[in-house]
Amino acid sequence: MQIIKLHDLYFKPFKSTQQIDAAVSKMALDMAVDLGDEIPVFIGILNGSFMFVSDFVKKYPKPCEVTFIKLASYEGVKSTEDIQRLIGLTQDLSGRTVVILEDIIDSGNTLSEVHRIFKNENVKQLLIATLFFKPEAYKKDFKIHYSGINISNEFIVGYGLDYNGLGRDLPEVYQIKNTKHMTNLVLFGPPGAGKGTQAEFLKEKYNLVHISTGDVFRYNIKNETALGNLAKSFIDKGQLVPDEVTIDMLEAEVEKNADANGFIFDGFPRTTAQADSLDKLMTKKDSQINAMIALEVEDEILVERLLERGKTSGRKDDANEDVIRNRIKVYYAETSILKDFYSEQNKYYGVNGVGSVAEITDRISKIINKL
Ligand code: AMP
């Protein structure tokens, strides 16, 4: 599940289809035991309950009847209060066991209306069941006989529930996200593809924090820190620094920039373990990776570019053609699996990395602007 945007608001994953399914099953089975041989009339309150009712009655293991009613605003009533009434109740329900199925009960206003309507229906019993219940928001005294999932007083959408018309179709439930929205990019590509150069432009343009794991390692090596000494032997040979070391370092860099509008990750992740840990870190921050932007450049052009850079950069791993070729090999062998990782999430964007710096920035910007 991903963060989604409906109209102007962002929503984060809240309940998965499996969690909802388990709650609905439990309600149906509990109720079936309680009702014994009674054939209940289930009444869903539209629109929100349509998905819940559909799943609920499929799971209800005994004969039952199903119908729906809808709340409609009174026409021509001058009142500041939102007066509504229920419509669609045409069936004779005298002597029947009626179970109201609600998607969500918060303040309980709809429920008062339900009780008002059913006062004159001579039903045998009126039971109230709701998939979601907000105990903190509930202001009424009517008993709620069955509730599936108790939630705090946050706005949710999905599984029948909407925000201004959108979101009812979603099979899962999402919760409103009040924390700042970040744009997080993974800049990807073999050594010499121009990630560093592009990151410099993009971080200015989009006000993002650029974290290059290679740069952080080199900084630590230069300052002879414990981390630097550990990483040096791997880096000099063109090998990857072990995941535990790299992941810890990356997390520390992200935490240093708690107020960021978002990040450009450059040189990270390079393994699936790193990609998984990055997803977890983003979830912890109520956020996600929005896109992996991969610069695509042929090997021979890369070798040429890196040897050229090695003349002035002072980087040992740029000076030697064998080390360069090994880094490119490592990149394809170990890290191109990440293309699959992000492709599966529909987040992979390949960009032609040959051209002028401005041209390439422009190609990348077109992708970011559409996110
Ligand atoms: P770069 O500047 O991105 O080409 O990185 C230079 C070197 O730093 C790599 O060849 C690795 O030895 C090390 N390094 C940088 N990022 C990572 C990472 N995500 N995982 C493991 N090692 C890394």
Short mmCIF file of C-alpha atoms and ligand atoms in Angstrom, two decimals:
data_model
loop_
_atom_site.label_atom_id
_atom_site.label_comp_id
_atom_site.label_asym_id
_atom_site.label_seq_id
_atom_site.Cartn_x
_atom_site.Cartn_y
_atom_site.Cartn_z
CA MET A 1 0.00 0.00 0.00
CA GLN A 2 1.20 3.49 -0.84
CA ILE A 3 0.44 7.03 0.24
CA ILE A 4 -2.38 8.33 -1.96
CA LYS A 5 -3.69 11.77 -2.82
CA LEU A 6 -7.43 12.48 -3.02
CA HIS A 7 -8.28 16.04 -4.06
CA ASP A 8 -5.98 18.20 -1.91
CA LEU A 9 -5.23 15.70 0.87
CA TYR A 10 -2.74 12.89 1.38
CA PHE A 11 -3.72 9.60 3.00
CA LYS A 12 -1.46 6.89 4.37
CA PRO A 13 -2.11 3.14 4.53
CA PHE A 14 -4.22 2.20 7.56
CA LYS A 15 -5.97 -1.17 7.25
CA SER A 16 -5.09 -3.79 4.66
CA THR A 17 -7.63 -5.96 2.84
CA GLN A 18 -6.57 -8.88 5.08
CA GLN A 19 -7.20 -6.91 8.28
CA ILE A 20 -10.59 -5.76 7.03
CA ASP A 21 -11.46 -9.26 5.90
CA ALA A 22 -10.62 -10.70 9.31
CA ALA A 23 -12.74 -8.10 11.12
CA VAL A 24 -15.73 -8.61 8.80
CA SER A 25 -15.51 -12.41 9.16
CA LYS A 26 -15.42 -12.18 12.92
CA MET A 27 -18.47 -9.91 13.03
CA ALA A 28 -20.44 -12.18 10.71
CA LEU A 29 -19.62 -15.33 12.66
CA ASP A 30 -20.21 -13.77 16.10
CA MET A 31 -23.57 -12.47 14.96
CA ALA A 32 -24.61 -15.78 13.42
CA VAL A 33 -23.99 -17.48 16.75
CA ASP A 34 -25.99 -14.83 18.64
CA LEU A 35 -28.95 -14.82 16.25
CA GLY A 36 -29.40 -18.60 16.19
CA ASP A 37 -32.24 -19.60 13.85
CA GLU A 38 -33.55 -16.10 13.40
CA ILE A 39 -33.50 -14.91 9.76
CA PRO A 40 -32.27 -11.33 10.10
CA VAL A 41 -32.89 -8.41 7.78
CA PHE A 42 -29.60 -6.65 7.22
CA ILE A 43 -30.01 -3.00 6.37
CA GLY A 44 -27.02 -1.16 4.96
CA ILE A 45 -26.86 2.62 5.16
CA LEU A 46 -25.79 3.97 1.78
CA ASN A 47 -23.49 5.05 0.31
CA GLY A 48 -20.60 4.19 2.58
CA SER A 49 -21.68 0.71 3.65
CA PHE A 50 -22.06 -0.92 0.23
CA MET A 51 -18.68 -2.67 0.27
CA PHE A 52 -18.91 -3.76 3.88
CA VAL A 53 -22.45 -5.11 3.46
CA SER A 54 -21.50 -7.01 0.33
CA ASP A 55 -18.58 -8.72 2.07
CA PHE A 56 -20.48 -9.20 5.31
CA VAL A 57 -23.45 -11.06 3.84
CA LYS A 58 -21.12 -13.30 1.82
CA LYS A 59 -19.51 -14.32 5.09
CA TYR A 60 -22.76 -14.63 7.03
CA PRO A 61 -23.16 -18.41 7.17
CA LYS A 62 -26.95 -18.64 7.38
CA PRO A 63 -30.01 -17.39 5.45
CA CYS A 64 -30.61 -13.65 5.66
CA GLU A 65 -32.26 -10.76 3.85
CA VAL A 66 -30.41 -7.67 2.67
CA THR A 67 -31.66 -4.23 1.84
CA PHE A 68 -30.39 -0.67 1.84
CA ILE A 69 -31.58 2.71 2.98
CA LYS A 70 -30.09 6.09 2.28
CA LEU A 71 -29.79 9.33 4.15
CA ALA A 72 -31.02 12.34 2.24
CA SER A 73 -31.06 16.00 3.19
CA TYR A 74 -34.51 17.53 3.70
CA GLU A 75 -35.38 19.90 0.92
CA GLY A 76 -36.53 23.41 1.66
CA VAL A 77 -35.83 23.30 5.34
CA LYS A 78 -34.27 26.47 6.62
CA SER A 79 -31.92 25.42 9.32
CA THR A 80 -28.30 25.74 10.16
CA GLU A 81 -28.37 22.18 11.38
CA ASP A 82 -27.85 19.48 8.81
CA ILE A 83 -31.23 17.77 8.97
CA GLN A 84 -31.38 14.45 7.16
CA ARG A 85 -33.88 11.67 6.81
CA LEU A 86 -33.70 8.07 5.77
CA ILE A 87 -35.29 7.04 2.50
CA GLY A 88 -35.86 3.70 0.84
CA LEU A 89 -37.50 1.81 3.68
CA THR A 90 -40.45 0.17 1.97
CA GLN A 91 -40.53 -3.30 3.48
CA ASP A 92 -42.74 -4.32 6.39
CA LEU A 93 -40.36 -5.14 9.20
CA SER A 94 -42.82 -5.87 12.01
CA GLY A 95 -41.74 -8.76 14.14
CA ARG A 96 -38.36 -9.04 12.39
CA THR A 97 -34.84 -8.94 13.73
CA VAL A 98 -33.26 -5.97 11.99
CA VAL A 99 -29.53 -5.40 11.92
CA ILE A 100 -28.28 -2.00 10.80
CA LEU A 101 -24.94 -2.32 9.02
CA GLU A 102 -22.87 0.85 9.09
CA ASP A 103 -19.43 1.40 7.60
CA ILE A 104 -18.49 3.82 10.34
CA ILE A 105 -20.05 5.37 13.43
CA ASP A 106 -18.43 8.50 14.75
CA SER A 107 -20.63 11.20 16.34
CA GLY A 108 -23.68 8.93 16.14
CA ASN A 109 -25.96 11.45 14.37
CA THR A 110 -26.98 8.98 11.70
CA LEU A 111 -27.73 6.47 14.40
CA SER A 112 -30.19 8.85 16.13
CA GLU A 113 -32.02 9.15 12.85
CA VAL A 114 -32.10 5.37 12.47
CA HIS A 115 -33.60 5.01 15.94
CA ARG A 116 -36.17 7.72 15.24
CA ILE A 117 -37.34 5.94 12.07
CA PHE A 118 -37.46 2.49 13.57
CA LYS A 119 -39.35 3.60 16.69
CA ASN A 120 -42.63 3.06 14.81
CA GLU A 121 -41.70 -0.05 12.86
CA ASN A 122 -42.62 -2.63 15.50
CA VAL A 123 -39.49 -4.64 14.86
CA LYS A 124 -38.70 -7.55 17.15
CA GLN A 125 -35.27 -6.21 17.84
CA LEU A 126 -33.01 -3.56 16.34
CA LEU A 127 -29.30 -4.32 16.42
CA ILE A 128 -26.53 -1.97 15.39
CA ALA A 129 -23.32 -3.20 13.78
CA THR A 130 -20.53 -1.04 12.46
CA LEU A 131 -17.26 -1.98 10.81
CA PHE A 132 -15.41 1.06 12.14
CA PHE A 133 -16.18 2.78 15.41
CA LYS A 134 -14.68 5.93 16.88
CA PRO A 135 -15.24 5.69 20.64
CA GLU A 136 -13.71 9.14 21.23
CA ALA A 137 -16.10 10.87 18.85
CA TYR A 138 -19.28 9.00 19.83
CA LYS A 139 -21.67 11.32 21.65
CA LYS A 140 -24.87 9.23 21.96
CA ASP A 141 -26.21 6.64 24.36
CA PHE A 142 -27.56 4.11 21.83
CA LYS A 143 -26.02 0.73 22.27
CA ILE A 144 -23.71 -0.47 19.52
CA HIS A 145 -24.02 -4.23 19.47
CA TYR A 146 -21.19 -5.14 17.14
CA SER A 147 -18.13 -3.17 16.10
CA GLY A 148 -15.32 -4.53 13.94
CA ILE A 149 -12.40 -2.15 14.35
CA ASN A 150 -12.16 0.63 16.91
CA ILE A 151 -10.18 3.60 15.64
CA SER A 152 -8.99 6.91 17.00
CA ASN A 153 -10.61 10.14 15.92
CA GLU A 154 -8.85 10.36 12.52
CA PHE A 155 -10.42 10.79 9.12
CA ILE A 156 -10.34 7.61 7.03
CA VAL A 157 -11.21 6.74 3.41
CA GLY A 158 -11.51 3.61 1.30
CA TYR A 159 -13.64 0.47 1.45
CA GLY A 160 -16.80 2.48 0.82
CA LEU A 161 -15.74 5.61 2.72
CA ASP A 162 -15.06 8.74 0.72
CA TYR A 163 -13.47 12.13 0.87
CA ASN A 164 -15.63 14.43 -1.28
CA GLY A 165 -16.69 11.59 -3.52
CA LEU A 166 -13.28 9.97 -3.99
CA GLY A 167 -11.86 6.85 -2.39
CA ARG A 168 -14.96 4.66 -2.03
CA ASP A 169 -13.64 2.18 -4.57
CA LEU A 170 -10.40 1.41 -2.71
CA PRO A 171 -10.23 -2.11 -1.31
CA GLU A 172 -8.11 -0.97 1.66
CA VAL A 173 -8.56 1.82 4.20
CA TYR A 174 -6.35 4.90 4.41
CA GLN A 175 -5.95 7.47 7.15
CA ILE A 176 -5.44 11.17 6.67
CA LYS A 177 -1.80 12.17 6.81
CA ASN A 178 -1.17 15.36 8.74
CA THR A 179 2.59 15.36 8.63
CA LYS A 180 4.47 17.30 6.00
CA HIS A 181 4.49 15.79 2.54
CA MET A 182 7.95 14.93 1.25
CA THR A 183 9.19 14.19 -2.23
CA ASN A 184 11.82 11.48 -2.08
CA LEU A 185 13.81 10.43 -5.10
CA VAL A 186 16.30 7.68 -5.65
CA LEU A 187 18.80 8.76 -8.26
CA PHE A 188 20.18 5.68 -9.87
CA GLY A 189 22.71 4.76 -12.47
CA PRO A 190 26.16 3.28 -12.93
CA PRO A 191 29.26 5.11 -11.69
CA GLY A 192 29.90 8.06 -13.97
CA ALA A 193 26.30 8.37 -15.14
CA GLY A 194 26.12 11.92 -13.77
CA LYS A 195 24.09 11.33 -10.62
CA GLY A 196 26.12 13.75 -8.51
CA THR A 197 25.96 16.52 -11.11
CA GLN A 198 22.22 16.15 -11.59
CA ALA A 199 21.58 15.95 -7.86
CA GLU A 200 23.22 19.37 -7.40
CA PHE A 201 20.74 20.96 -9.80
CA LEU A 202 17.71 19.05 -8.59
CA LYS A 203 18.26 19.78 -4.91
CA GLU A 204 18.25 23.54 -5.65
CA LYS A 205 15.30 23.36 -7.97
CA TYR A 206 13.08 21.31 -5.66
CA ASN A 207 14.56 22.30 -2.29
CA LEU A 208 15.56 18.75 -1.38
CA VAL A 209 18.37 17.36 0.74
CA HIS A 210 20.93 15.44 -1.28
CA ILE A 211 22.48 12.41 0.40
CA SER A 212 25.26 10.73 -1.52
CA THR A 213 26.47 7.68 0.39
CA GLY A 214 29.72 7.75 -1.59
CA ASP A 215 30.32 11.37 -0.51
CA VAL A 216 29.54 10.57 3.13
CA PHE A 217 32.01 7.67 3.04
CA ARG A 218 34.70 9.82 1.42
CA TYR A 219 34.14 12.56 4.00
CA ASN A 220 34.59 9.98 6.77
CA ILE A 221 37.72 8.55 5.15
CA LYS A 222 39.23 12.02 4.82
CA ASN A 223 38.53 12.71 8.49
CA GLU A 224 39.78 9.27 9.48
CA THR A 225 36.68 8.41 11.47
CA ALA A 226 35.95 4.84 12.59
CA LEU A 227 33.35 4.59 9.83
CA GLY A 228 35.87 5.88 7.29
CA ASN A 229 38.52 3.37 8.30
CA LEU A 230 36.00 0.57 8.07
CA ALA A 231 34.74 1.59 4.64
CA LYS A 232 38.08 2.43 3.08
CA SER A 233 39.25 -1.08 2.23
CA PHE A 234 36.01 -1.87 0.41
CA ILE A 235 35.85 1.40 -1.45
CA ASP A 236 39.43 1.28 -2.66
CA LYS A 237 38.74 -2.08 -4.27
CA GLY A 238 35.50 -0.87 -5.85
CA GLN A 239 33.43 -3.22 -3.66
CA LEU A 240 30.27 -2.41 -1.77
CA VAL A 241 30.56 -1.48 1.89
CA PRO A 242 28.57 -4.03 3.96
CA ASP A 243 24.84 -3.33 4.27
CA GLU A 244 24.69 -2.92 8.08
CA VAL A 245 27.31 -0.19 7.97
CA THR A 246 25.76 1.61 5.02
CA ILE A 247 22.18 1.39 6.27
CA ASP A 248 23.04 2.76 9.73
CA MET A 249 24.93 5.61 8.18
CA LEU A 250 22.10 6.46 5.80
CA GLU A 251 19.54 6.49 8.63
CA ALA A 252 21.73 8.83 10.62
CA GLU A 253 21.98 11.20 7.63
CA VAL A 254 18.19 11.22 7.18
CA GLU A 255 17.64 11.88 10.90
CA LYS A 256 20.03 14.84 10.75
CA ASN A 257 17.59 16.48 8.32
CA ALA A 258 14.29 15.97 10.10
CA ASP A 259 12.70 19.09 8.54
CA ALA A 260 13.56 18.30 4.93
CA ASN A 261 11.03 18.74 2.12
CA GLY A 262 12.36 15.49 0.81
CA PHE A 263 15.55 13.71 -0.16
CA ILE A 264 17.57 12.80 -3.19
CA PHE A 265 19.24 9.50 -2.43
CA ASP A 266 22.28 9.11 -4.60
CA GLY A 267 24.20 5.86 -4.47
CA PHE A 268 21.63 4.33 -2.13
CA PRO A 269 20.00 1.84 -2.17
CA ARG A 270 22.37 -0.48 -3.99
CA THR A 271 21.04 -3.80 -2.66
CA THR A 272 17.57 -5.14 -2.02
CA ALA A 273 18.29 -5.16 1.73
CA GLN A 274 19.08 -1.45 1.51
CA ALA A 275 15.91 -0.79 -0.53
CA ASP A 276 13.81 -2.62 2.06
CA SER A 277 15.37 -0.68 4.91
CA LEU A 278 14.80 2.58 3.03
CA ASP A 279 11.10 1.74 2.59
CA LYS A 280 10.85 1.05 6.32
CA LEU A 281 12.60 4.28 7.18
CA MET A 282 10.27 6.27 4.90
CA THR A 283 7.19 4.59 6.38
CA LYS A 284 8.44 5.48 9.84
CA LYS A 285 8.57 9.09 8.67
CA ASP A 286 5.01 8.84 7.30
CA SER A 287 6.42 9.08 3.81
CA GLN A 288 7.64 7.01 0.86
CA ILE A 289 9.99 6.89 -2.11
CA ASN A 290 8.15 8.60 -4.95
CA ALA A 291 10.39 7.63 -7.83
CA MET A 292 13.59 5.94 -8.84
CA ILE A 293 15.14 7.96 -11.63
CA ALA A 294 17.77 5.97 -13.47
CA LEU A 295 20.32 7.62 -15.73
CA GLU A 296 21.11 5.30 -18.61
CA VAL A 297 24.58 5.55 -20.17
CA GLU A 298 26.63 3.02 -22.17
CA ASP A 299 29.63 1.37 -20.46
CA GLU A 300 32.31 2.75 -22.79
CA ILE A 301 31.11 6.31 -22.27
CA LEU A 302 31.17 5.70 -18.50
CA VAL A 303 34.78 4.46 -18.51
CA GLU A 304 35.81 7.45 -20.59
CA ARG A 305 34.01 9.91 -18.29
CA LEU A 306 35.45 8.36 -15.10
CA LEU A 307 39.04 8.29 -16.35
CA GLU A 308 38.61 11.94 -17.28
CA ARG A 309 37.20 12.75 -13.81
CA GLY A 310 40.04 10.75 -12.18
CA LYS A 311 42.59 13.23 -13.58
CA THR A 312 41.21 15.97 -11.31
CA SER A 313 38.97 14.38 -8.65
CA GLY A 314 41.76 12.75 -6.69
CA ARG A 315 39.50 9.70 -6.28
CA LYS A 316 41.57 6.51 -6.27
CA ASP A 317 38.66 4.49 -7.57
CA ASP A 318 38.47 6.76 -10.66
CA ALA A 319 42.14 6.50 -11.62
CA ASN A 320 42.36 2.86 -12.58
CA GLU A 321 40.46 1.40 -15.51
CA ASP A 322 40.20 -2.06 -13.91
CA VAL A 323 38.66 -0.63 -10.76
CA ILE A 324 36.28 1.42 -12.87
CA ARG A 325 35.20 -1.61 -14.89
CA ASN A 326 34.76 -3.56 -11.67
CA ARG A 327 32.52 -0.85 -10.23
CA ILE A 328 30.38 -0.91 -13.36
CA LYS A 329 30.26 -4.70 -13.20
CA VAL A 330 29.27 -4.61 -9.51
CA TYR A 331 26.61 -2.09 -10.38
CA TYR A 332 24.99 -4.34 -12.98
CA ALA A 333 25.49 -7.56 -11.05
CA GLU A 334 24.27 -6.47 -7.66
CA THR A 335 22.27 -3.36 -8.08
CA SER A 336 20.29 -3.59 -11.29
CA ILE A 337 17.88 -5.90 -9.37
CA LEU A 338 16.69 -2.65 -7.84
CA LYS A 339 15.25 -1.77 -11.20
CA ASP A 340 12.86 -4.68 -10.68
CA PHE A 341 12.22 -3.66 -7.08
CA TYR A 342 11.01 -0.19 -8.08
CA SER A 343 9.44 -1.29 -11.38
CA GLU A 344 7.14 -3.58 -9.42
CA GLN A 345 5.96 -0.54 -7.49
CA ASN A 346 5.58 1.43 -10.76
CA LYS A 347 8.24 3.84 -9.59
CA TYR A 348 11.02 3.21 -12.08
CA TYR A 349 11.80 5.95 -14.60
CA GLY A 350 14.67 5.46 -17.05
CA VAL A 351 16.25 8.65 -18.40
CA ASN A 352 18.74 8.97 -21.23
CA GLY A 353 21.91 10.16 -19.47
CA VAL A 354 23.77 11.24 -22.59
CA GLY A 355 23.51 14.90 -23.55
CA SER A 356 24.22 18.29 -22.01
CA VAL A 357 23.78 18.65 -18.24
CA ALA A 358 20.85 21.03 -18.79
CA GLU A 359 19.15 18.68 -21.23
CA ILE A 360 19.35 15.84 -18.75
CA THR A 361 18.11 18.01 -15.85
CA ASP A 362 15.19 18.94 -18.07
CA ARG A 363 14.37 15.28 -18.78
CA ILE A 364 14.43 14.48 -15.06
CA SER A 365 12.37 17.55 -14.11
CA LYS A 366 9.60 16.48 -16.47
CA ILE A 367 9.28 13.27 -14.44
CA ILE A 368 9.42 14.97 -11.03
CA ASN A 369 6.83 17.56 -12.04
CA LYS A 370 4.39 14.79 -12.86
CA LEU A 371 4.78 12.93 -9.56
P1 AMP B 1 29.84 6.31 -5.37
O1 AMP B 1 30.42 7.63 -5.07
O2 AMP B 1 28.32 6.30 -5.25
O3 AMP B 1 30.30 5.75 -6.70
O4 AMP B 1 30.34 5.31 -4.24
C1 AMP B 1 31.71 5.03 -4.08
C2 AMP B 1 31.89 3.79 -3.25
O5 AMP B 1 31.31 3.95 -1.95
C3 AMP B 1 31.24 2.53 -3.80
O6 AMP B 1 32.04 1.88 -4.79
C4 AMP B 1 31.11 1.69 -2.54
O7 AMP B 1 32.34 1.11 -2.17
C5 AMP B 1 30.74 2.72 -1.49
N1 AMP B 1 29.28 2.90 -1.40
C6 AMP B 1 28.57 4.01 -1.74
N2 AMP B 1 27.24 3.81 -1.54
C7 AMP B 1 27.11 2.55 -1.11
C8 AMP B 1 26.01 1.75 -0.74
N3 AMP B 1 24.75 2.20 -0.85
N4 AMP B 1 26.22 0.48 -0.32
C9 AMP B 1 27.49 0.01 -0.21
N5 AMP B 1 28.57 0.71 -0.55
C10 AMP B 1 28.41 1.96 -1.00
#
